[in-house]
């Protein structure tokens, strides 16, 4: 005994329509699964209920790959999706950079002694330590530069003494390079 033909038209009773949708959806998902297993086919199935809920099946758990393959086959561009993703990534990077700039500007103000009224004791101690380290670096750089200038001036004095005593012996003047450690003929 076979089933009779069902007339294909919208089911008016909402309860019956929902029951039919649920049964046929499950049957369709089962058929998609069977087709993928029996025939080793790449299958993707998307179903949206009348209420907007989505149901899907993808063979090999790769529905995105199957959809991308379909788009390539029919000539649809998948670059729009990539472009949208890249745009969102770009926006996120911009937001991160803005936050970083704001943080650095705030930190710069703190180093200048501005806007420190909202800092707690811990932040103030950390700022003080960072400033102390910075001052030591500046002093070290100054000492090195002063030492280099003193050495350069000593070489210059020696050169003048050398020229005045006439012990140079040749007529070429001696040139001094403040960056170099030696006199240059």
Short mmCIF file of C-alpha atoms in Angstrom, two decimals:
data_model
loop_
_atom_site.label_atom_id
_atom_site.label_comp_id
_atom_site.label_asym_id
_atom_site.label_seq_id
_atom_site.Cartn_x
_atom_site.Cartn_y
_atom_site.Cartn_z
CA UNK A 1 0.00 0.00 0.00
CA UNK A 2 1.59 3.27 -1.17
CA UNK A 3 1.02 6.80 -0.13
CA UNK A 4 -1.28 8.99 -2.05
CA UNK A 5 -0.03 12.06 -3.88
CA UNK A 6 0.17 15.16 -1.76
CA UNK A 7 -1.07 18.33 -3.33
CA UNK A 8 1.75 20.88 -3.11
CA UNK A 9 0.26 24.04 -1.71
CA UNK A 10 0.82 26.07 1.41
CA UNK A 11 -0.54 24.43 4.56
CA UNK A 12 -2.90 26.94 6.12
CA UNK A 13 -3.01 25.54 9.65
CA UNK A 14 0.09 26.94 11.47
CA UNK A 15 0.37 23.93 13.79
CA UNK A 16 0.19 21.43 10.91
CA UNK A 17 2.59 23.56 8.88
CA UNK A 18 5.14 23.50 11.73
CA UNK A 19 4.86 19.72 12.18
CA UNK A 20 5.28 19.17 8.43
CA UNK A 21 8.27 21.53 8.31
CA UNK A 22 9.96 19.71 11.20
CA UNK A 23 9.41 16.23 9.72
CA UNK A 24 10.48 17.19 6.20
CA UNK A 25 13.48 19.15 7.49
CA UNK A 26 14.70 16.10 9.39
CA UNK A 27 14.11 13.90 6.34
CA UNK A 28 16.01 16.31 4.10
CA UNK A 29 18.95 16.51 6.53
CA UNK A 30 19.01 12.70 6.70
CA UNK A 31 19.01 12.41 2.88
CA UNK A 32 21.88 14.94 2.64
CA UNK A 33 23.89 12.92 5.15
CA UNK A 34 23.17 9.63 3.34
CA UNK A 35 24.17 11.13 -0.01
CA UNK A 36 27.48 12.37 1.39
CA UNK A 37 28.32 9.02 3.01
CA UNK A 38 27.12 6.64 0.27
CA UNK A 39 28.47 8.60 -2.69
CA UNK A 40 31.37 10.46 -1.04
CA UNK A 41 29.79 13.68 -2.27
CA UNK A 42 30.58 17.10 -0.90
CA UNK A 43 27.20 18.29 0.38
CA UNK A 44 26.08 21.52 2.00
CA UNK A 45 22.48 22.11 3.00
CA UNK A 46 21.03 25.31 4.46
CA UNK A 47 17.46 25.56 5.70
CA UNK A 48 15.76 28.59 7.20
CA UNK A 49 12.49 28.09 9.03
CA UNK A 50 9.58 30.53 8.59
CA UNK A 51 10.56 32.01 11.98
CA UNK A 52 14.12 32.65 10.73
CA UNK A 53 15.93 29.87 12.57
CA UNK A 54 18.69 28.26 10.53
CA UNK A 55 19.53 24.59 10.14
CA UNK A 56 22.50 23.31 8.20
CA UNK A 57 24.44 20.24 7.22
CA UNK A 58 27.93 20.09 5.77
CA UNK A 59 29.71 16.94 4.77
CA UNK A 60 33.14 16.59 6.35
CA UNK A 61 32.12 19.37 8.81
CA UNK A 62 33.15 21.95 6.18
CA UNK A 63 30.07 23.84 5.08
CA UNK A 64 32.11 27.04 4.54
CA UNK A 65 34.50 25.22 2.21
CA UNK A 66 31.62 23.76 0.22
CA UNK A 67 29.95 27.15 -0.12
CA UNK A 68 33.23 28.76 -1.21
CA UNK A 69 33.69 25.99 -3.80
CA UNK A 70 30.15 26.57 -5.06
CA UNK A 71 30.80 30.30 -5.40
CA UNK A 72 33.97 29.63 -7.39
CA UNK A 73 32.15 27.18 -9.64
CA UNK A 74 29.34 29.58 -10.52
CA UNK A 75 31.64 32.59 -10.75
CA UNK A 76 30.52 34.43 -7.64
CA UNK A 77 33.12 36.52 -5.90
CA UNK A 78 34.21 35.43 -2.48
CA UNK A 79 36.50 38.42 -2.25
CA UNK A 80 33.65 40.53 -0.85
CA UNK A 81 33.55 38.34 2.25
CA UNK A 82 37.32 38.56 2.56
CA UNK A 83 37.13 42.29 2.01
CA UNK A 84 34.55 42.65 4.74
CA UNK A 85 36.66 40.56 7.11
CA UNK A 86 39.78 42.56 6.25
CA UNK A 87 37.86 45.80 6.74
CA UNK A 88 36.77 44.66 10.18
CA UNK A 89 40.31 43.56 11.04
CA UNK A 90 41.56 46.95 9.84
CA UNK A 91 38.99 48.75 11.99
CA UNK A 92 40.04 46.70 15.01
CA UNK A 93 43.69 47.53 14.37
CA UNK A 94 42.86 51.23 14.06
CA UNK A 95 40.96 51.13 17.35
CA UNK A 96 43.90 49.37 19.01
CA UNK A 97 46.29 51.99 17.64
CA UNK A 98 44.06 54.82 18.85
CA UNK A 99 44.03 53.32 22.34
CA UNK A 100 47.81 52.93 22.22
CA UNK A 101 48.27 56.55 21.12
CA UNK A 102 45.98 57.78 23.89
CA UNK A 103 47.87 55.70 26.44
CA UNK A 104 51.24 57.00 25.22
CA UNK A 105 50.00 60.61 25.22
CA UNK A 106 48.71 60.18 28.76
CA UNK A 107 52.02 58.65 29.81
CA UNK A 108 53.91 61.52 28.16
CA UNK A 109 51.83 64.01 30.14
CA UNK A 110 52.59 62.11 33.33
CA UNK A 111 56.33 62.29 32.57
CA UNK A 112 55.91 66.05 32.16
CA UNK A 113 54.19 66.22 35.57
CA UNK A 114 50.76 66.92 34.07
CA UNK A 115 47.49 65.11 34.81
CA UNK A 116 48.90 63.23 37.79
CA UNK A 117 46.09 64.07 40.19
CA UNK A 118 44.20 60.87 39.26
CA UNK A 119 47.21 58.59 39.83
CA UNK A 120 47.34 56.39 42.88
CA UNK A 121 50.37 55.79 45.09
CA UNK A 122 51.48 52.74 43.11
CA UNK A 123 51.35 54.58 39.78
CA UNK A 124 53.16 57.59 41.27
CA UNK A 125 55.96 55.37 42.62
CA UNK A 126 56.29 53.65 39.24
CA UNK A 127 56.40 57.03 37.49
CA UNK A 128 59.03 58.26 39.94
CA UNK A 129 61.14 55.14 39.32
CA UNK A 130 60.88 55.57 35.54
CA UNK A 131 61.87 59.23 35.82
CA UNK A 132 64.82 58.34 38.06
CA UNK A 133 66.04 55.80 35.49
CA UNK A 134 65.58 58.37 32.72
CA UNK A 135 67.56 61.00 34.64
CA UNK A 136 70.39 58.49 35.18
CA UNK A 137 70.49 57.73 31.46
CA UNK A 138 70.63 61.44 30.66
CA UNK A 139 73.43 62.01 33.17
CA UNK A 140 75.37 59.06 31.76
CA UNK A 141 75.01 60.41 28.21
CA UNK A 142 76.10 63.88 29.38
CA UNK A 143 79.17 62.44 31.15
CA UNK A 144 80.14 60.50 28.02
CA UNK A 145 79.74 63.59 25.82
CA UNK A 146 81.73 65.77 28.23
CA UNK A 147 84.47 63.13 28.39
CA UNK A 148 84.61 62.99 24.59
CA UNK A 149 84.81 66.80 24.38
CA UNK A 150 87.59 66.90 26.99
CA UNK A 151 89.57 64.27 25.05
CA UNK A 152 89.05 66.22 21.81
CA UNK A 153 90.19 69.47 23.46
CA UNK A 154 93.28 67.71 24.87
CA UNK A 155 94.16 66.48 21.38
CA UNK A 156 93.64 69.98 20.01
CA UNK A 157 95.95 71.45 22.68
CA UNK A 158 98.60 68.83 21.86
CA UNK A 159 98.33 69.67 18.20
CA UNK A 160 98.83 73.38 18.86
CA UNK A 161 101.78 72.66 21.12
CA UNK A 162 103.19 70.42 18.43
CA UNK A 163 102.82 73.15 15.80
CA UNK A 164 104.31 75.85 18.02
CA UNK A 165 107.43 73.87 18.85
CA UNK A 166 107.93 73.19 15.15
CA UNK A 167 108.64 69.56 15.75
CA UNK A 168 106.09 68.63 13.17
CA UNK A 169 108.75 68.46 10.48
CA UNK A 170 106.43 68.54 7.47
CA UNK A 171 104.47 71.35 5.94
CA UNK A 172 101.11 69.57 5.91
CA UNK A 173 98.75 70.87 8.56
CA UNK A 174 97.31 68.43 11.08
CA UNK A 175 93.52 68.19 11.02
CA UNK A 176 91.42 67.23 13.97
CA UNK A 177 88.24 65.25 13.71
CA UNK A 178 86.20 65.62 16.91
CA UNK A 179 84.60 62.21 16.30
CA UNK A 180 87.92 60.44 15.71
CA UNK A 181 90.36 59.41 18.42
CA UNK A 182 93.48 60.34 16.47
CA UNK A 183 94.98 63.30 14.66
CA UNK A 184 94.79 63.12 10.87
CA UNK A 185 97.65 64.32 8.58
#
